[in-house]
């Protein structure tokens, strides 16, 4: 079996952005469990690394990811599916506290689309196609392709994608809020990268809190969410970055964030 380490290219520079490229063209970047686990492990290592402030995930020019590995699915029975380690890996990815920007070109299907929905901002090239094709295989999505997708795009659009198993194009994905922007074919990574560099230059603690609190909209009732937001807002008043951000505004200079 191919070493999963070779299937993800990791590029770390001193601009605060960690760049991951899914790189398994022979399998159209299928997210086999070892590959998914490697993504989660890389993110885990980035969690406590203060030099990393944002992550970009991209794929290949014709495919972001073609879903779970269908060969793995073929081997799995009900006991295997119930004991599957994948839900824990997905939870690890969703729990990553720093922003992730996705750059999507080509196919973004099944678990690929579910990985996209773990990201915080997604940019699509004009030729990108998004789908939850699991019902084509006699199963349903298992990592957010019903639960998260319907919260993002709404019930009926999710029904359309899941019941028919047909892909939607980049413009439709943008109209539905699945991606933020559509750029020219082949330009998604450059745009995602620019957004990630901009985020990496902003107050790190505030950025992490902002991600957590926006994402809380998926889980918390509104009143509880407002209370959680206020708590996080108040907590930030104890940070050096809050003092620095306000001082920099008053002194008409750029802020120098300290991650504190
Ligand atoms: N799991 C495992 N292998 C996959 C795969 C997946 N999800 N998607 C593609 N592959 C493999 C194919 O089996 C094929 O392998 P082979 O060369 O050993 O025969 C290889 O990748 C190329 O696939 P192919 O279908 O010929 O590529 P394509 O460029 O014509 O089409 C896709 C690309 C993504 C449209 C097509 O591969 C596809 O529909 N994949 C399955 C998508 C899916 O149902 N995902 C949900 C899984 S739950």
mmCIF file of C-alpha atoms and ligand atoms in Angstrom, residues 25-28 30-31 63 65-71 73 107 109-111 133-134 136-137 139, ligand 1:
data_model
loop_
_atom_site.group_PDB
_atom_site.id
_atom_site.type_symbol
_atom_site.label_atom_id
_atom_site.label_comp_id
_atom_site.label_asym_id
_atom_site.label_seq_id
_atom_site.Cartn_x
_atom_site.Cartn_y
_atom_site.Cartn_z
ATOM 1 C CA UNK A 25 -4.053 11.475 -8.727
ATOM 2 C CA UNK A 26 -4.342 7.723 -9.367
ATOM 3 C CA UNK A 27 -7.215 7.495 -6.886
ATOM 4 C CA UNK A 28 -8.589 10.967 -7.594
ATOM 5 C CA UNK A 30 -10.029 9.471 -2.508
ATOM 6 C CA UNK A 31 -9.990 10.046 1.240
ATOM 7 C CA UNK A 63 -10.035 16.919 -8.463
ATOM 8 C CA UNK A 65 -11.238 14.790 -3.573
ATOM 9 C CA UNK A 66 -13.483 12.076 -5.022
ATOM 10 C CA UNK A 67 -14.929 10.977 -1.692
ATOM 11 C CA UNK A 68 -14.264 8.096 0.641
ATOM 12 C CA UNK A 69 -12.231 5.220 -0.770
ATOM 13 C CA UNK A 70 -14.843 3.020 -2.404
ATOM 14 C CA UNK A 71 -12.545 -0.006 -2.059
ATOM 15 C CA UNK A 73 -16.439 0.823 1.615
ATOM 16 C CA UNK A 107 -14.434 17.253 -8.464
ATOM 17 C CA UNK A 109 -17.484 14.704 -3.983
ATOM 18 C CA UNK A 110 -18.733 12.791 -0.960
ATOM 19 C CA UNK A 111 -16.113 12.919 1.784
ATOM 20 C CA UNK A 133 -23.136 10.945 -4.630
ATOM 21 C CA UNK A 134 -23.408 8.309 -1.887
ATOM 22 C CA UNK A 136 -25.584 6.257 -6.158
ATOM 23 C CA UNK A 137 -23.795 3.538 -4.152
ATOM 24 C CA UNK A 139 -25.628 4.372 1.045
HETATM 25 N N1 LIG B 1 -12.504 5.620 -4.163
HETATM 26 C C1 LIG B 1 -11.584 4.781 -4.676
HETATM 27 N N2 LIG B 1 -11.103 4.901 -5.926
HETATM 28 C C2 LIG B 1 -11.571 5.916 -6.665
HETATM 29 C C3 LIG B 1 -12.513 6.831 -6.195
HETATM 30 C C4 LIG B 1 -12.990 6.656 -4.876
HETATM 31 N N3 LIG B 1 -13.891 7.487 -4.330
HETATM 32 N N4 LIG B 1 -12.780 7.731 -7.173
HETATM 33 C C5 LIG B 1 -12.022 7.382 -8.214
HETATM 34 N N5 LIG B 1 -11.299 6.290 -7.918
HETATM 35 C C6 LIG B 1 -10.350 5.556 -8.762
HETATM 36 C C7 LIG B 1 -11.068 4.747 -9.826
HETATM 37 O O1 LIG B 1 -11.500 3.512 -9.316
HETATM 38 C C8 LIG B 1 -9.986 4.619 -10.861
HETATM 39 O O2 LIG B 1 -9.097 3.600 -10.440
HETATM 40 P P1 LIG B 1 -8.429 2.590 -11.518
HETATM 41 O O3 LIG B 1 -7.576 3.490 -12.393
HETATM 42 O O4 LIG B 1 -7.638 1.682 -10.660
HETATM 43 O O5 LIG B 1 -9.552 1.982 -12.250
HETATM 44 C C9 LIG B 1 -9.264 5.956 -10.764
HETATM 45 O O6 LIG B 1 -9.577 6.491 -9.495
HETATM 46 C C10 LIG B 1 -9.732 6.940 -11.802
HETATM 47 O O7 LIG B 1 -11.126 7.041 -11.726
HETATM 48 P P2 LIG B 1 -12.035 7.453 -12.987
HETATM 49 O O8 LIG B 1 -13.453 7.265 -12.588
HETATM 50 O O9 LIG B 1 -11.550 6.740 -14.181
HETATM 51 O O10 LIG B 1 -11.632 8.999 -13.112
HETATM 52 P P3 LIG B 1 -12.388 10.162 -13.877
HETATM 53 O O11 LIG B 1 -11.444 11.286 -13.887
HETATM 54 O O12 LIG B 1 -12.965 9.670 -15.162
HETATM 55 O O13 LIG B 1 -13.656 10.535 -12.941
HETATM 56 C C11 LIG B 1 -14.643 11.032 -10.803
HETATM 57 C C12 LIG B 1 -13.434 11.198 -11.709
HETATM 58 C C13 LIG B 1 -14.283 11.662 -9.468
HETATM 59 C C14 LIG B 1 -15.859 11.745 -11.396
HETATM 60 C C15 LIG B 1 -14.975 9.541 -10.638
HETATM 61 O O14 LIG B 1 -13.787 8.834 -10.334
HETATM 62 C C16 LIG B 1 -15.979 9.219 -9.571
HETATM 63 O O15 LIG B 1 -17.168 9.407 -9.776
HETATM 64 N N6 LIG B 1 -15.509 8.712 -8.416
HETATM 65 C C17 LIG B 1 -16.377 8.235 -7.366
HETATM 66 C C18 LIG B 1 -17.063 9.363 -6.652
HETATM 67 C C19 LIG B 1 -17.948 8.854 -5.526
HETATM 68 O O16 LIG B 1 -18.895 8.136 -5.723
HETATM 69 N N7 LIG B 1 -17.600 9.262 -4.295
HETATM 70 C C20 LIG B 1 -18.373 8.954 -3.122
HETATM 71 C C21 LIG B 1 -17.769 7.854 -2.376
HETATM 72 S S1 LIG B 1 -18.767 7.538 -0.933
#
